[in-house]
Coordinates of C-alpha atoms in Angstrom, one line a residue:
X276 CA -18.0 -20.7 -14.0
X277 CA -15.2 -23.2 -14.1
X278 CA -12.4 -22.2 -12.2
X279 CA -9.7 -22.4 -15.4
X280 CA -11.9 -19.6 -17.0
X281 CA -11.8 -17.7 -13.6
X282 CA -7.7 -18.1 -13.8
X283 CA -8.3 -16.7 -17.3
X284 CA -9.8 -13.6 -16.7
X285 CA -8.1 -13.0 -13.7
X286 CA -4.8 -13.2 -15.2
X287 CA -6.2 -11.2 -18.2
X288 CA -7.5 -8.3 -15.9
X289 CA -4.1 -8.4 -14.3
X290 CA -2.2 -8.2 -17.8
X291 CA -4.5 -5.0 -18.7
X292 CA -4.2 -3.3 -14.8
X293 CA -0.4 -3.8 -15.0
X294 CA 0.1 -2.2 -18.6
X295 CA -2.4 0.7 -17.3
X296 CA -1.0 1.2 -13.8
X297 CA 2.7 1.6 -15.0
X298 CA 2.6 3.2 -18.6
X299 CA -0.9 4.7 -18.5
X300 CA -1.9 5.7 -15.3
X301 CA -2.7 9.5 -16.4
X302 CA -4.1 8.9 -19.7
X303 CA -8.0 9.5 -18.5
X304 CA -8.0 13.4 -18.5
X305 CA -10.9 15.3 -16.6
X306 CA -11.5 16.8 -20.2
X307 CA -12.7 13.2 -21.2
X308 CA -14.8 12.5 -17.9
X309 CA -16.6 15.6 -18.7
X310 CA -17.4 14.6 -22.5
X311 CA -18.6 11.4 -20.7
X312 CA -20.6 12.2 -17.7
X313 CA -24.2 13.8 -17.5
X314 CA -27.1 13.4 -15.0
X315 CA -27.3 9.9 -14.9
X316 CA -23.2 8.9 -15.3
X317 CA -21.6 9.6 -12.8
X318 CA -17.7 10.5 -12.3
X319 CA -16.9 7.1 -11.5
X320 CA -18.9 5.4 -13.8
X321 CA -17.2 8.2 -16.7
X322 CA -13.8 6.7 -15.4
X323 CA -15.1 2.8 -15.8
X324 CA -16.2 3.7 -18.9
X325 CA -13.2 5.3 -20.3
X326 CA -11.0 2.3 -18.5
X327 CA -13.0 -0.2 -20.3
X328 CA -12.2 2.1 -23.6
X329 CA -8.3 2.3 -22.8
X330 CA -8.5 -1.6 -22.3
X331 CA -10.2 -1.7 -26.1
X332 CA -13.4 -3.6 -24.3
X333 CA -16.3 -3.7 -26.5
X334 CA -18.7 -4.1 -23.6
X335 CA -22.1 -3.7 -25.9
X336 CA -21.6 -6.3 -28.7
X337 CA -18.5 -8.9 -26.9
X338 CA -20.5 -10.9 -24.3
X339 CA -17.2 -11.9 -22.8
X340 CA -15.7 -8.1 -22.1
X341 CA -19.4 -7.3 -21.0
X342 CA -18.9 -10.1 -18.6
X343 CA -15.6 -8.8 -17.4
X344 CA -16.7 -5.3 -17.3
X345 CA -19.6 -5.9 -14.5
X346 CA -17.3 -8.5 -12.8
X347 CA -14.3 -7.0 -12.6
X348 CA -13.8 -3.2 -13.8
X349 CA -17.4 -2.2 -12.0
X350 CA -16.1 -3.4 -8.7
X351 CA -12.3 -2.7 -8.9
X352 CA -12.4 1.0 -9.7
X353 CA -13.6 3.6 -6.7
X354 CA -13.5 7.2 -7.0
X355 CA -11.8 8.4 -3.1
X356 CA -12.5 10.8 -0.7
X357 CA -9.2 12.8 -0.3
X358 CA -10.4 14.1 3.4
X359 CA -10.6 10.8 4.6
X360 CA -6.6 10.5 4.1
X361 CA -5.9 14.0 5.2
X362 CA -8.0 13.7 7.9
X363 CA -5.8 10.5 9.0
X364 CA -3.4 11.9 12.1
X365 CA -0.1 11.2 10.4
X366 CA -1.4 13.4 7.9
X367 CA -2.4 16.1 9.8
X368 CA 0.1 16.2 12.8
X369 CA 3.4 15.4 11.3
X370 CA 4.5 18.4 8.8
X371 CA 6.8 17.9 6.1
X372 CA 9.7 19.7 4.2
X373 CA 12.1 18.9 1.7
X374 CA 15.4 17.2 2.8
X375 CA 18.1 15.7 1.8
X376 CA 20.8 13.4 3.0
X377 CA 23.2 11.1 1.4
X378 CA 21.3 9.4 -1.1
X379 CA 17.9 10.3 -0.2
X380 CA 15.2 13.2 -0.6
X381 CA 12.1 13.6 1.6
X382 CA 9.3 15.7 -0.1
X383 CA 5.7 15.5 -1.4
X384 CA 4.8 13.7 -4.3
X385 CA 1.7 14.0 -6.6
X386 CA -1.1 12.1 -7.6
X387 CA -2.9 14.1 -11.0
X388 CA -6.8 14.1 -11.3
X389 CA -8.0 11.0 -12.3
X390 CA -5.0 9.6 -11.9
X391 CA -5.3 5.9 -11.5
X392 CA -3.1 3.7 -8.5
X393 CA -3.8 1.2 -6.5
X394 CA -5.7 2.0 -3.2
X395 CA -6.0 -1.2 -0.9
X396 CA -5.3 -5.0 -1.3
X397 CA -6.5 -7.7 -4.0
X398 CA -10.0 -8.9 -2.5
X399 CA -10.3 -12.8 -2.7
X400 CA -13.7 -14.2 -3.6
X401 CA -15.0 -18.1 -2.7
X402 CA -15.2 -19.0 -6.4
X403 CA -11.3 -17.5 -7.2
X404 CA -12.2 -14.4 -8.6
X405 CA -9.3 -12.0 -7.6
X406 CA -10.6 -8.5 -7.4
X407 CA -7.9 -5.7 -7.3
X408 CA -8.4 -2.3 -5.9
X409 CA -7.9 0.9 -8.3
X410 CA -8.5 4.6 -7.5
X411 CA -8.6 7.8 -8.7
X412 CA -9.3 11.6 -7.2
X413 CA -10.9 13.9 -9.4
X414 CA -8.0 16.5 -8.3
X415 CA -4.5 16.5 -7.6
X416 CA -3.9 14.7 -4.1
X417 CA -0.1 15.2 -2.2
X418 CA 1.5 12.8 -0.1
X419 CA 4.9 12.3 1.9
X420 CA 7.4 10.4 -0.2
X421 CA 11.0 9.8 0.2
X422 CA 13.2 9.1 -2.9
X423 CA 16.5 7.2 -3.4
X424 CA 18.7 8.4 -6.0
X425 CA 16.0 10.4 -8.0
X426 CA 13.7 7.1 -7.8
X427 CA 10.4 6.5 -5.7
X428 CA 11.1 4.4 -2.6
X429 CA 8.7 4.8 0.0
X430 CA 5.6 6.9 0.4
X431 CA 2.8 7.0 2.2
X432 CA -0.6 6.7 0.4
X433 CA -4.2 5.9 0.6
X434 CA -2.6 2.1 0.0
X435 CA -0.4 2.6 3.0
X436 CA -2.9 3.4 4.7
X437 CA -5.8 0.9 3.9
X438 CA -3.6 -1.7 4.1
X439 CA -1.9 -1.0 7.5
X440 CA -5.3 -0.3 9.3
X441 CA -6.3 -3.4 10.4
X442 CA -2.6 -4.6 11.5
X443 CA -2.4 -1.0 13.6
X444 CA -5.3 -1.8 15.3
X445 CA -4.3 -5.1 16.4
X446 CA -0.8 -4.4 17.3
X447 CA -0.2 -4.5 21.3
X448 CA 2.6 -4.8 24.0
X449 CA 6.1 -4.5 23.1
X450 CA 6.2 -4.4 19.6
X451 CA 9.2 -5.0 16.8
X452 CA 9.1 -3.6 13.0
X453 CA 11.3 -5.2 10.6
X454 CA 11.8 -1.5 8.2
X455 CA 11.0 1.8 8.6
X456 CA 9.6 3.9 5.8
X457 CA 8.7 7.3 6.9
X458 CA 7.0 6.0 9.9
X459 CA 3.7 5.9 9.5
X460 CA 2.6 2.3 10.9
X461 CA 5.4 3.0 13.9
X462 CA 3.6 6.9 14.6
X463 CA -0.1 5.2 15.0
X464 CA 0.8 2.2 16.8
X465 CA 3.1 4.3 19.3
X466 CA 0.1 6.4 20.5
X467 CA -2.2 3.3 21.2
X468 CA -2.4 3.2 25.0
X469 CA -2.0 -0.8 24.9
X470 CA 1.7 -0.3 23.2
X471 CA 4.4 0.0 25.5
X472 CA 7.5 -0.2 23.1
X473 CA 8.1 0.4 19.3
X474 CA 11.6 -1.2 18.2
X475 CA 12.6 -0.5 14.5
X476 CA 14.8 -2.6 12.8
X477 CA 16.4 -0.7 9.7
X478 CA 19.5 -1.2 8.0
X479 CA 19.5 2.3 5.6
X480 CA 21.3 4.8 7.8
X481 CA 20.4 7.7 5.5
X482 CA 16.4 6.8 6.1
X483 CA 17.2 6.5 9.8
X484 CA 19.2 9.6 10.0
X485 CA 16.4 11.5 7.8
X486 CA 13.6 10.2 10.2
X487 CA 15.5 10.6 13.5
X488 CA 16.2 14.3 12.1
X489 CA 13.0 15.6 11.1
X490 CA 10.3 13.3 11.7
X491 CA 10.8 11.5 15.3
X492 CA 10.7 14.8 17.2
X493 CA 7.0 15.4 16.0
X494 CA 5.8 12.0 17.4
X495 CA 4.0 12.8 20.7
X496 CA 5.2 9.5 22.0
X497 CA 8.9 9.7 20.5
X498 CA 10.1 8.2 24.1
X499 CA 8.7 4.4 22.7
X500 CA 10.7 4.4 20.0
X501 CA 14.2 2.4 19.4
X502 CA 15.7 2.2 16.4
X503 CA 18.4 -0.3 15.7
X504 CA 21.0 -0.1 12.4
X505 CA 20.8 -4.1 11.2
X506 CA 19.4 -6.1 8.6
X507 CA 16.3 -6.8 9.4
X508 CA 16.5 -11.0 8.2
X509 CA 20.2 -10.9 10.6
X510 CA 18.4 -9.6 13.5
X511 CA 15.3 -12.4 13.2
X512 CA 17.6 -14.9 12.6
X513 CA 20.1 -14.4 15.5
X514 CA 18.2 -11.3 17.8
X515 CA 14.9 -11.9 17.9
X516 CA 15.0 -14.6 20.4
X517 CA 16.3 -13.1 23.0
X518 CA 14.0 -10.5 24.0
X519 CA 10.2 -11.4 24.2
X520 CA 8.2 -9.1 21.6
X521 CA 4.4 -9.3 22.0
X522 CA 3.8 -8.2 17.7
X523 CA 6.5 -8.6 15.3
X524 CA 5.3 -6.5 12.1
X525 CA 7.5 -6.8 8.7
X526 CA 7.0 -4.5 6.1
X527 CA 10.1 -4.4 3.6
X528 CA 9.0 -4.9 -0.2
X529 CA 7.9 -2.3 -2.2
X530 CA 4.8 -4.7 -3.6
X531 CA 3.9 -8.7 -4.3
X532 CA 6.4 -8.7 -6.9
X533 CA 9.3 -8.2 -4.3
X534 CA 7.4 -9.5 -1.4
X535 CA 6.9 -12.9 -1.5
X536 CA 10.5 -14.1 -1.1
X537 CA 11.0 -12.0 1.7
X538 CA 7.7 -12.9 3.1
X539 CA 8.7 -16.7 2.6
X540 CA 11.8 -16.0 4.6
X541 CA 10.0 -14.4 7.1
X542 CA 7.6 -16.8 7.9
X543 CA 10.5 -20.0 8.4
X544 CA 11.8 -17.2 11.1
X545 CA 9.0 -17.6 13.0
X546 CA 10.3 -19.7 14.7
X547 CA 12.5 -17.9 16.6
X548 CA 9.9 -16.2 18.5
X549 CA 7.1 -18.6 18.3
X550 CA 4.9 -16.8 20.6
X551 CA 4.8 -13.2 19.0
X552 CA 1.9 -12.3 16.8
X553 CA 3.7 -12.2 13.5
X554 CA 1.6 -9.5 10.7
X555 CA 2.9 -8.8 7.4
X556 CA 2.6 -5.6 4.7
X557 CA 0.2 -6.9 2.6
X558 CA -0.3 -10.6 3.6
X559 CA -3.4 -11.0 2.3
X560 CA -2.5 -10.1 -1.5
X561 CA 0.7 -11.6 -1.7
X562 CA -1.2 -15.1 -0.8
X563 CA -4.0 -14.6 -2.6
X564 CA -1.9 -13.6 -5.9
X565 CA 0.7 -16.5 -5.4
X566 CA -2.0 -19.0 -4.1
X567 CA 0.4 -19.5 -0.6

């Protein structure tokens, strides 16, 4: 396959994901999946099925949406486990409860049955082919969330956690996190024997003051942490050299849309600490989608 048609049908699956993911996400009901499955369909194959029909595919008579079908839809939609995220120890260690201070709420949010959302980053093949990852529980799965002025702002989901894993396991030493969220990727690396020191850089002093509050005292290794009120580009740019970080880990943008100029800003920073390990949130798909 040449690679302007790959271009094509990855910028058409990406078209079709976006309109599904942020207008349609809930429209495949577990009344339909059961009109669909039987012995030989299974839940997830009811769910490619019905995404295929919400994408207006006819993947029996148009070679071309057949072709897309088995090369993209088969292998981009998964139906998760939710034990293997509430088995994860942020999940199970670190209880939550709704607060509120200045501007922003901490409390569970919801994702419905069959409700679909992205679940880990875009997987690059040789040829191109840019394969997103989609996922859907077939019941209604909570997670931690903290909201800024009624809107979504950080949570943390199967996609934080898929997409953190591999950066948590290599983070070692002293290490220096350019944003906070609610923690997560600071609570696992703090209890890795090979980290000494967890220094946050956050500029929000309501998300610090919520964390410090209510979620800090519940870290068995609270004593590593350090938190410092800045912007995180003011402290790389005029901080960072002078003490000697062994992993530098930035993870400020919401998704690739938002990320890439940061990430870009990031990376000319580098310089100020040449010999860190520098990891980003999501590295992988924000190069892959802009071709970095």
């Amino acid at each position: 396959m040449s690679m302007s048609k790959v271009v094509n049908d990855n910028n058409r699956i990406f078209v079709l994901l976006s309109l599904y993911l942020n207008d349609h996400s809930k429209i495949i009901t577990k009344e339909m999946i059961d009109n669909v499955k039987n012995e030989s369909i299974s839940e997830e194959l009811a769910f490619k099925l019905l995404l295929s029909s919400v994408f207006q595919l006819d993947i029996h008579r148009n070679p071309d949406d057949k072709r897309l079908y088995y090369e993209y839809i088969d292998k981009i939609i998964k139906k998760l486990d939710p034990s293997e995220y509430q088995n994860n120890p942020y999940y199970k260690n670190i209880k939550w409860m709704n607060k509120t201070i200045g501007n922003c709420q901490l409390h569970y949010s919801t994702y419905q049955e069959y409700e679909g959302f992205v679940y880990d980053d875009i997987d690059l093949y040789p040829n191109g082919k840019q394969i997103p990852r989609v996922g859907f529980f077939n019941k209604k799965y909570r997670y931690p969330a903290v909201y800024e002025d009624g809107q979504l702002w950080m949570s943390i989901t199967p996609n934080e956690i898929n997409t953190m894993k591999n950066d948590i396991d290599r983070a070692f030493g002293n290490v220096l996190t350019y944003g906070l969220g609610l923690g997560y990727f600071q609570y696992m690396v703090s209890n890795k024997e090979n980290v000494s020191k967890v220094t946050i850089i956050e500029k929000n002093k309501d998300i610090i003051k919520l964390f410090v509050e209510y979620i800090l005292p519940q870290f068995p290794n609270k004593d590593k942490i350090k938190i410092i009120c800045m912007d995180a580009f003011e402290y790389a740019a005029n901080n960072v050299k002078d003490i000697f970080y062994d992993f530098i880990y930035a993870d400020l943008w919401h998704d690739v849309s938002d990320g890439i100029e940061m990430y870009q800003r990031f990376k000319e920073l580098e310089k100020n600490s040449p010999k860190s390990v520098y990891r980003y949130w999501i590295e992988k798909s924000i190069k892959n989608f802009y071709l970095i």
